[in-house]
Amino acid sequence: MGGAGGERISRLKGRVEIIRSDYGGEQTLAGKSPFVVVANRLPVDEVTDDTPAARMSGGRRWRPSPGGLVTALHPVLVEHKGTWIGWSGTAGDAPEPFEMDGITLVPMALSDDEVERYYEGQSNATIWPLYHDAVEPPVFRRRWRDAYREVNRRYAEAAAEVAAYRATVWVQDYQLQLVPAMLRELRPDLRIGFFLHIPFPPIELFMQLPQRTEVLRGLLGADLVGFQQRLAAQNFLRLARHLLGTPYSGSTLEYEGRKVKAEAFPISIDVAEMQRLADNPLVRERAAQIRAELGDPKTVILGVDRLDYTKGIEHRLKAFRELLGEGRLSVPEAVMVQVATPSRERVEHYQALRVKVEREVGRINGDFGRVGVPAVHYLHQSYSRSELAALYCAADVMMVTPLRDGMNLVAKEYVAARAEHGGALVLSEFAGAAGELRQAFLCNPHDLDGVKDALIRAVNVDPAEARRRMGIMQRHLRRHDVAAWASDFLRSLGDLDDH
Ligand code: GDG
């Protein structure tokens, strides 16, 4: 990485900057960074620490928040003295840059107003629903758009500030689509990659966006724009031709005298980590305990999602209710556990969804539960990785039924956790993961009868057949883990010959 800029980078390394850390001490950080990740969030959470020692050092402490992205990028970041730019998750002033686990973290400040307009508004009430097939109507507000532009500009400026000459900058996701072009304008020497974690919509939908040309030009500032699926990359190439008349051939288009590549890089998980967790005797023990606490049912059906209207939680509950009503499933032989992790709770769509899901859970339990034996165990909480792994190990059937999903890592985590134990995955055709996990019980979540049939087939699958299917999917995941995803993307970005 950094390519021909290596000479310049080593010269820059001689220039040492002093940056005050949040611990109140002083750290020396070597010059500028040859590899920079720009994402809405930093890969850390702030922990409230009110001890005297913490108060003396400014009181801000951090805990890594391990996610797939940071796991995949950590080795690359450490090797290349990388920097990660992102929001700390708390509105107000940003702490000074600091180091954690060999990575420099540069916190961005977002005011309360910006959290509301840029993050909850433009990102999560306009772009998120629009890019997910408008399964909820996107809301368009001019003042949200302005805040989005302003925040994107600040992220771009921060990246321009920390990146070494000819560095590689990798911008992540839908909150920062204007950053590539803004950054290129500030720093034409950089190699810029962008990866979109969510779907990219077909032209007809994208055209609703009042900011459509600006967003498209924003993305075209990158050298490589990565998507979860080939279809999304094609939507993007077609859109550029439609809106700007930009010709393309294969996966490359010509834009303002540069080449821009649009390709698919299906993201994955840290498969080895999930397998290690699932093999851990304590996790196994916890899985057995969960089954016992559920009353040792014949079939445990599991859903794990952020409480989001794209995830098809209501559709899955309804399918379960109808199957109980028809006697094709019954309590206590079958129970469902639905983890719905709290998410974006200040956004209106999400508040409405919570009401609908909880009403449905109440209805099912009212109709089919017994004293001490609910039909659905609904958990609006967050869990540790090991508790999630225990739930995956405890579940005979996993239901992943999004109406639209860029990839869906939960589906991949379930497969990775099942080892030789079989189990069945019911998976929506509209999750990116369906492109790879072909041995799942695929269904169209809009077709309720189809979902019910897929669930019944999964519940009744012959154990040997279940193990066969799971084995094929596991082998696929072992070859395509998140490290492979990151290196494929960075190799493709590094291979660009016009740089
Ligand atoms: C976006 C795209 C794409 C969930 N609850 C808990 C918890 N989780 C973890 C899961 C999984 C992750 O969160 C969720 O990932 P998904 O892929 O399922 O969905 P999104 O959050 O919508 O992610 C998606 C992804 O980006 C990556 O590109 O696949 O399509 O929408 O890892 O395990 N983790 C913990 N406690 C919980 O309660 N620790």
XYZ file of C-alpha atoms and ligand atoms in Angstrom:
538
model
C 0.000 0.000 0.000
C 1.073 3.512 -0.614
C 2.656 2.127 -3.800
C 5.114 4.466 -5.415
C 4.659 6.825 -2.501
C 6.934 4.670 -0.307
C 9.930 6.979 -0.678
C 7.913 9.980 0.349
C 6.319 8.079 3.217
C 9.663 7.152 4.749
C 10.700 10.787 4.555
C 7.497 11.747 6.287
C 8.161 9.225 8.994
C 11.036 11.426 10.114
C 8.519 14.138 10.953
C 7.099 13.363 14.331
C 3.983 15.006 15.628
C 3.048 15.232 19.268
C -0.565 14.491 19.933
C -2.094 14.746 23.375
C -3.830 11.509 24.249
C -7.112 11.268 26.112
C -5.229 9.806 29.044
C -3.682 13.188 29.611
C -0.224 11.924 28.672
C 1.642 12.720 25.487
C 2.148 10.224 22.727
C 4.340 10.530 19.731
C 2.727 9.451 16.514
C 4.869 9.042 13.444
C 3.946 11.650 10.875
C 1.148 10.885 8.506
C -0.523 7.610 7.783
C -0.068 5.517 4.628
C -3.384 3.717 5.311
C -6.505 5.473 6.546
C -9.969 4.080 7.248
C -12.820 6.578 7.336
C -16.074 5.311 8.842
C -19.054 6.900 10.556
C -18.086 5.236 13.852
C -14.765 4.508 15.503
C -14.243 0.851 16.407
C -14.446 1.760 20.120
C -17.120 2.669 22.633
C -16.675 5.262 25.300
C -17.019 3.876 28.809
C -18.157 6.047 31.646
C -15.480 5.972 34.278
C -15.837 8.141 37.298
C -12.858 6.972 39.301
C -10.535 9.716 40.648
C -7.736 8.535 38.324
C -10.030 8.805 35.319
C -11.252 12.242 36.375
C -7.657 13.466 36.615
C -6.883 12.344 33.081
C -9.941 13.975 31.598
C -12.302 11.116 32.363
C -12.589 9.632 28.869
C -11.900 5.928 28.514
C -12.452 3.565 25.640
C -13.208 -0.057 25.108
C -12.762 -1.745 21.735
C -16.098 -2.620 20.144
C -15.121 -5.640 18.132
C -16.912 -5.843 14.816
C -16.131 -7.650 11.590
C -14.644 -4.594 9.974
C -12.087 -3.846 12.655
C -11.159 -7.540 12.929
C -10.488 -7.665 9.213
C -8.631 -4.388 9.019
C -6.701 -4.597 12.277
C -3.674 -6.451 10.854
C -3.520 -4.105 7.847
C -3.855 -1.060 10.094
C -1.120 -2.234 12.465
C 1.265 -3.210 9.664
C 0.871 0.127 7.900
C 0.648 2.364 10.958
C -2.938 2.947 10.050
C -5.352 5.592 11.232
C -9.109 5.220 11.740
C -11.270 8.323 11.554
C -14.805 8.210 12.981
C -17.342 9.428 15.492
C -17.053 8.325 19.109
C -20.799 7.782 19.469
C -21.277 10.677 21.905
C -22.450 14.101 20.774
C -20.293 17.076 21.714
C -16.587 17.880 21.551
C -14.280 15.265 20.121
C -11.507 13.855 22.274
C -7.941 14.274 20.973
C -6.564 11.512 18.730
C -5.255 8.531 20.676
C -3.753 5.117 20.105
C -5.311 1.794 20.865
C -3.973 -1.656 20.017
C -1.468 -0.227 17.560
C -3.974 1.909 15.622
C -4.307 5.684 15.743
C -7.905 6.699 16.321
C -9.038 10.161 15.286
C -12.409 11.024 16.857
C -14.728 13.319 14.939
C -17.044 15.719 16.760
C -20.776 15.691 15.995
C -23.083 18.182 17.658
C -26.519 17.109 18.923
C -27.998 18.835 15.947
C -25.728 16.954 13.535
C -26.540 13.618 15.135
C -30.182 14.406 14.487
C -29.797 15.718 10.936
C -26.808 13.912 9.426
C -27.058 10.580 11.268
C -30.670 9.961 12.288
C -32.120 12.082 9.474
C -30.275 11.941 6.168
C -28.419 8.671 6.822
C -31.084 6.648 8.594
C -34.429 8.142 7.585
C -33.581 9.072 3.962
C -30.776 6.938 2.537
C -31.249 3.748 4.599
C -34.907 3.152 3.603
C -34.374 4.335 0.017
C -31.470 1.930 -0.525
C -33.490 -0.930 0.997
C -36.179 -0.953 -1.698
C -38.059 1.844 0.128
C -39.658 -0.815 2.337
C -40.492 2.168 4.546
C -41.040 5.483 2.772
C -37.851 7.558 2.777
C -38.208 11.013 4.324
C -36.596 13.922 2.448
C -35.575 17.099 4.312
C -33.380 19.900 2.998
C -31.780 20.670 6.340
C -30.760 17.020 6.784
C -29.079 17.150 3.390
C -27.084 20.245 4.338
C -25.895 18.652 7.575
C -24.894 15.474 5.680
C -22.796 17.559 3.291
C -21.185 19.515 6.128
C -20.302 16.410 8.159
C -18.987 14.599 5.072
C -16.769 17.624 4.405
C -15.290 17.463 7.896
C -14.547 13.740 7.572
C -12.889 14.411 4.206
C -10.798 17.221 5.700
C -9.730 15.015 8.589
C -8.662 12.294 6.141
C -6.793 14.834 3.986
C -5.007 15.986 7.127
C -3.748 12.599 8.351
C -3.073 10.767 5.064
C 0.536 10.504 3.869
C 1.457 11.416 0.305
C -0.138 8.849 -2.043
C -1.663 7.000 0.894
C -4.553 4.586 0.541
C -7.803 5.808 2.084
C -10.715 3.404 2.501
C -14.073 5.126 3.079
C -16.928 3.041 4.521
C -20.635 3.080 3.922
C -23.737 5.118 3.197
C -23.191 7.847 5.769
C -20.075 9.058 3.907
C -20.883 8.880 0.209
C -19.710 12.428 -0.501
C -16.299 11.898 1.096
C -14.493 10.309 -1.892
C -15.027 13.330 -4.200
C -14.392 15.884 -1.451
C -11.203 14.100 -0.494
C -10.004 13.815 -4.084
C -10.422 17.527 -4.508
C -8.310 18.196 -1.433
C -5.767 15.457 -2.108
C -5.569 14.274 -5.740
C -2.499 12.189 -4.861
C -4.487 9.679 -2.771
C -5.739 6.257 -3.748
C -9.337 6.182 -2.604
C -11.552 3.146 -2.070
C -15.189 3.142 -1.005
C -17.248 0.204 0.239
C -21.027 0.267 0.563
C -22.274 -2.184 3.219
C -25.923 -1.869 2.251
C -27.648 -2.507 -1.113
C -27.348 -0.014 -3.955
C -30.811 0.536 -5.433
C -31.929 0.302 -9.056
C -32.052 3.558 -11.064
C -35.815 4.070 -10.620
C -35.458 4.235 -6.847
C -32.193 6.143 -6.671
C -33.694 8.856 -8.872
C -36.014 9.832 -5.990
C -33.055 11.209 -4.042
C -33.063 15.016 -4.346
C -29.286 14.893 -3.835
C -28.842 12.183 -6.478
C -26.213 13.801 -8.705
C -24.193 14.989 -5.745
C -24.174 11.522 -4.176
C -23.239 9.864 -7.453
C -20.415 12.351 -8.058
C -19.356 11.851 -4.445
C -18.912 8.114 -4.983
C -17.203 8.649 -8.334
C -14.427 10.424 -6.448
C -13.179 6.949 -5.515
C -10.877 4.795 -7.664
C -12.743 1.671 -6.618
C -16.351 1.504 -5.418
C -17.113 -1.844 -3.766
C -20.552 -3.382 -3.270
C -21.870 -6.507 -1.569
C -23.355 -7.917 -4.763
C -22.770 -7.808 -8.507
C -26.271 -6.522 -9.071
C -25.518 -3.473 -6.924
C -22.334 -2.745 -8.881
C -24.349 -2.982 -12.097
C -26.996 -0.632 -10.700
C -24.227 1.858 -10.004
C -22.629 1.599 -13.465
C -26.015 1.962 -15.164
C -26.916 4.904 -12.969
C -23.705 6.741 -13.871
C -24.482 6.247 -17.567
C -28.081 7.336 -17.055
C -27.415 10.445 -14.958
C -24.066 11.617 -16.300
C -23.762 9.834 -19.639
C -20.578 8.162 -18.380
C -19.686 5.191 -20.603
C -18.576 1.928 -19.033
C -17.097 -1.298 -20.198
C -17.051 -4.363 -17.944
C -16.697 -3.013 -14.428
C -14.797 0.159 -15.318
C -16.119 3.555 -16.225
C -14.409 6.719 -17.405
C -15.121 9.804 -15.344
C -13.417 13.163 -15.675
C -10.399 11.572 -17.324
C -10.014 8.893 -14.637
C -10.979 5.244 -14.445
C -13.383 4.204 -11.709
C -13.990 0.525 -11.020
C -17.260 -0.776 -9.542
C -17.078 -4.367 -8.314
C -18.650 -6.773 -5.841
C -16.819 -7.858 -2.687
C -19.263 -9.877 -0.540
C -18.294 -9.198 3.067
C -17.855 -12.039 5.531
C -17.137 -12.775 9.189
C -14.184 -13.898 11.280
C -15.061 -17.555 10.773
C -12.259 -18.913 12.983
C -13.323 -16.674 15.876
C -16.934 -17.852 15.689
C -15.833 -21.497 15.451
C -13.537 -21.045 18.457
C -16.386 -19.533 20.450
C -18.768 -22.303 19.449
C -16.189 -24.953 20.415
C -15.569 -23.402 23.821
C -16.863 -25.782 26.544
C -18.338 -22.863 28.504
C -20.334 -21.771 25.456
C -21.470 -25.372 24.900
C -22.558 -25.594 28.509
C -24.443 -22.325 28.210
C -26.171 -23.596 25.043
C -27.393 -26.676 26.918
C -28.542 -24.460 29.764
C -30.491 -22.230 27.334
C -32.275 -25.282 25.924
C -33.105 -26.469 29.429
C -34.389 -23.030 30.403
C -36.608 -23.084 27.326
C -38.133 -26.329 28.624
C -36.064 -28.702 26.435
C -38.262 -28.263 23.368
C -37.848 -30.490 20.362
C -37.183 -27.482 18.132
C -35.643 -24.142 19.049
C -36.198 -21.529 16.343
C -33.966 -18.445 16.595
C -33.908 -14.929 15.160
C -31.129 -12.410 15.908
C -31.400 -8.951 14.383
C -31.030 -5.302 15.092
C -34.618 -4.163 15.595
C -34.864 -2.837 12.039
C -37.784 -2.837 9.598
C -35.561 -4.240 6.827
C -35.009 -7.474 8.757
C -38.488 -8.960 8.256
C -39.027 -9.710 11.956
C -42.785 -9.188 11.729
C -43.074 -11.462 8.678
C -41.265 -14.254 10.486
C -43.418 -13.884 13.606
C -46.548 -13.963 11.508
C -45.406 -17.142 9.743
C -44.763 -18.759 13.141
C -48.202 -17.643 14.415
C -50.023 -19.079 11.409
C -48.169 -22.385 11.686
C -49.168 -22.627 15.353
C -52.756 -21.711 14.435
C -52.860 -24.431 11.772
C -51.337 -26.999 14.133
C -48.356 -27.559 11.828
C -46.191 -26.485 14.785
C -47.128 -26.552 18.439
C -45.923 -25.300 21.802
C -44.019 -26.593 23.798
C -42.442 -28.851 21.101
C -41.389 -25.733 19.189
C -40.412 -22.391 20.711
C -39.059 -19.271 19.110
C -36.382 -16.995 20.550
C -36.202 -13.553 18.969
C -33.300 -11.306 19.949
C -34.061 -7.789 18.711
C -31.084 -5.614 19.574
C -32.089 -1.990 20.290
C -31.212 0.226 17.341
C -31.719 3.854 16.172
C -34.321 4.332 18.859
C -34.847 8.026 18.200
C -35.849 7.491 14.552
C -39.625 7.385 14.106
C -39.772 4.325 11.819
C -37.953 2.345 14.481
C -40.281 3.390 17.277
C -43.268 2.339 15.162
C -41.626 -0.994 14.342
C -41.030 -1.759 18.008
C -44.703 -1.252 18.749
C -45.722 -3.552 15.867
C -43.277 -6.330 16.784
C -44.188 -6.235 20.453
C -47.883 -6.320 19.635
C -47.339 -9.407 17.455
C -45.274 -11.145 20.165
C -48.003 -10.385 22.703
C -50.644 -11.754 20.363
C -48.772 -15.008 19.744
C -48.062 -15.562 23.425
C -51.640 -14.673 24.304
C -53.021 -17.172 21.805
C -50.529 -20.027 22.099
C -48.449 -19.671 25.283
C -49.136 -21.414 28.557
C -48.271 -20.492 32.115
C -44.485 -20.671 32.246
C -44.235 -21.606 28.534
C -44.330 -18.655 26.155
C -44.342 -19.457 22.438
C -41.980 -16.577 21.636
C -39.176 -15.443 23.917
C -38.657 -11.848 22.851
C -35.469 -10.139 24.024
C -35.049 -6.445 23.297
C -31.462 -6.436 24.596
C -27.827 -6.620 23.527
C -25.741 -9.665 24.269
C -22.062 -10.566 24.449
C -20.450 -12.427 21.554
C -20.260 -15.604 23.642
C -23.959 -15.450 24.595
C -24.788 -15.016 20.896
C -22.598 -18.009 20.053
C -24.411 -20.038 22.741
C -27.761 -19.069 21.206
C -26.523 -20.144 17.746
C -25.383 -23.470 19.222
C -28.737 -23.937 20.961
C -30.871 -23.270 17.867
C -32.105 -26.043 15.575
C -33.425 -23.545 13.049
C -32.175 -20.042 12.392
C -34.546 -17.612 10.676
C -33.001 -14.786 8.669
C -35.806 -13.213 6.663
C -34.871 -9.650 5.646
C -36.922 -7.851 3.023
C -33.615 -6.504 1.747
C -30.135 -6.788 3.268
C -26.687 -5.930 1.901
C -25.253 -9.208 3.198
C -26.487 -10.319 6.664
C -23.685 -11.516 8.883
C -25.988 -13.300 11.327
C -26.689 -15.948 8.668
C -22.945 -16.501 8.232
C -22.316 -16.547 11.994
C -24.947 -19.256 12.494
C -23.370 -21.442 9.817
C -19.884 -20.933 11.277
C -21.106 -21.803 14.796
C -22.790 -25.067 13.856
C -19.587 -27.109 13.371
C -20.592 -30.722 12.707
C -23.922 -30.305 14.454
C -26.209 -29.632 11.528
C -29.104 -27.292 12.074
C -31.004 -25.463 9.380
C -30.906 -21.929 8.076
C -34.055 -20.337 6.654
C -32.766 -17.476 4.537
C -34.427 -14.719 2.541
C -33.566 -14.502 -1.143
C -33.196 -10.772 -0.582
C -30.206 -11.045 1.736
C -26.840 -10.712 -0.017
C -25.838 -13.892 1.845
C -28.313 -15.876 -0.291
C -25.891 -15.505 -3.202
C -23.389 -17.696 -1.345
C -25.341 -19.821 1.150
C -27.212 -21.801 -1.473
C -27.822 -24.804 0.826
C -30.036 -22.724 3.110
C -33.825 -23.055 2.958
C -34.374 -20.047 0.740
C -37.614 -18.116 0.806
C -39.291 -14.919 -0.353
C -40.225 -13.105 2.866
C -43.140 -11.348 1.136
C -44.687 -14.726 0.364
C -45.960 -15.829 3.757
C -46.900 -19.318 2.582
C -43.406 -19.692 1.145
C -41.843 -18.669 4.476
C -44.073 -21.130 6.332
C -43.159 -23.971 3.984
C -39.439 -23.177 4.247
C -39.688 -23.152 8.045
C -41.520 -26.488 8.114
C -38.957 -28.034 5.750
C -36.166 -26.717 7.989
C -37.834 -28.041 11.158
C -38.328 -31.480 9.619
C -35.073 -31.842 7.688
C -33.347 -35.170 8.050
C -30.304 -34.677 10.353
C -27.867 -36.203 7.860
C -29.158 -33.892 5.138
C -28.883 -30.923 7.528
C -25.245 -31.773 8.255
C -24.508 -32.157 4.557
C -25.945 -28.746 3.761
C -24.197 -27.103 6.697
C -20.871 -28.736 5.744
C -20.974 -27.281 2.224
C -21.771 -23.794 3.519
C -19.059 -24.006 6.166
C -16.412 -24.961 3.636
C -17.429 -21.976 1.551
C -17.130 -19.626 4.544
C -13.737 -20.944 5.582
C -12.362 -19.924 2.182
C -14.250 -16.630 2.162
C -13.763 -15.027 5.539
C -13.554 -11.350 6.369
C -9.758 -11.241 6.019
C -10.115 -12.548 2.453
C -12.750 -9.880 1.825
C -10.459 -7.056 2.981
C -7.467 -8.316 1.071
C -9.498 -8.821 -2.129
C -10.725 -5.237 -1.921
C -7.315 -3.772 -1.145
C -5.643 -5.850 -3.845
C -8.148 -4.628 -6.399
C -7.618 -1.053 -5.242
C -3.840 -1.499 -5.355
C -3.956 -3.054 -8.832
C -5.375 0.045 -10.460
C -2.930 0.851 -13.181
C -3.789 4.474 -13.821
C -2.546 5.686 -10.479
C -24.910 -3.874 7.833
C -25.747 -4.326 6.630
C -24.126 -6.193 6.262
C -26.551 -8.316 16.658
N -27.058 -8.279 17.893
C -26.005 -8.338 18.737
C -24.832 -8.395 17.994
N -25.191 -8.371 16.712
C -24.233 -8.455 15.608
C -24.436 -9.709 14.794
C -23.780 -9.328 13.484
C -24.047 -7.813 13.424
O -24.409 -7.387 14.733
C -25.222 -7.493 12.522
O -24.797 -7.610 11.201
P -25.818 -7.828 10.014
O -25.026 -8.099 8.785
O -26.729 -8.951 10.357
O -26.684 -6.504 9.890
P -26.465 -4.874 9.948
O -26.213 -4.412 11.320
O -27.687 -4.320 9.302
O -25.167 -4.581 9.054
C -25.603 -5.826 6.425
C -23.286 -5.592 7.373
O -23.522 -4.183 7.509
C -21.787 -5.793 7.094
O -21.416 -5.281 5.878
O -24.013 -7.599 6.309
O -26.325 -6.234 5.277
O -27.118 -3.984 6.820
O -22.406 -9.512 13.525
O -23.843 -10.790 15.442
N -23.601 -8.480 18.532
C -23.525 -8.508 19.894
N -24.629 -8.432 20.687
C -25.885 -8.353 20.163
O -26.879 -8.303 20.907
N -22.314 -8.620 20.474
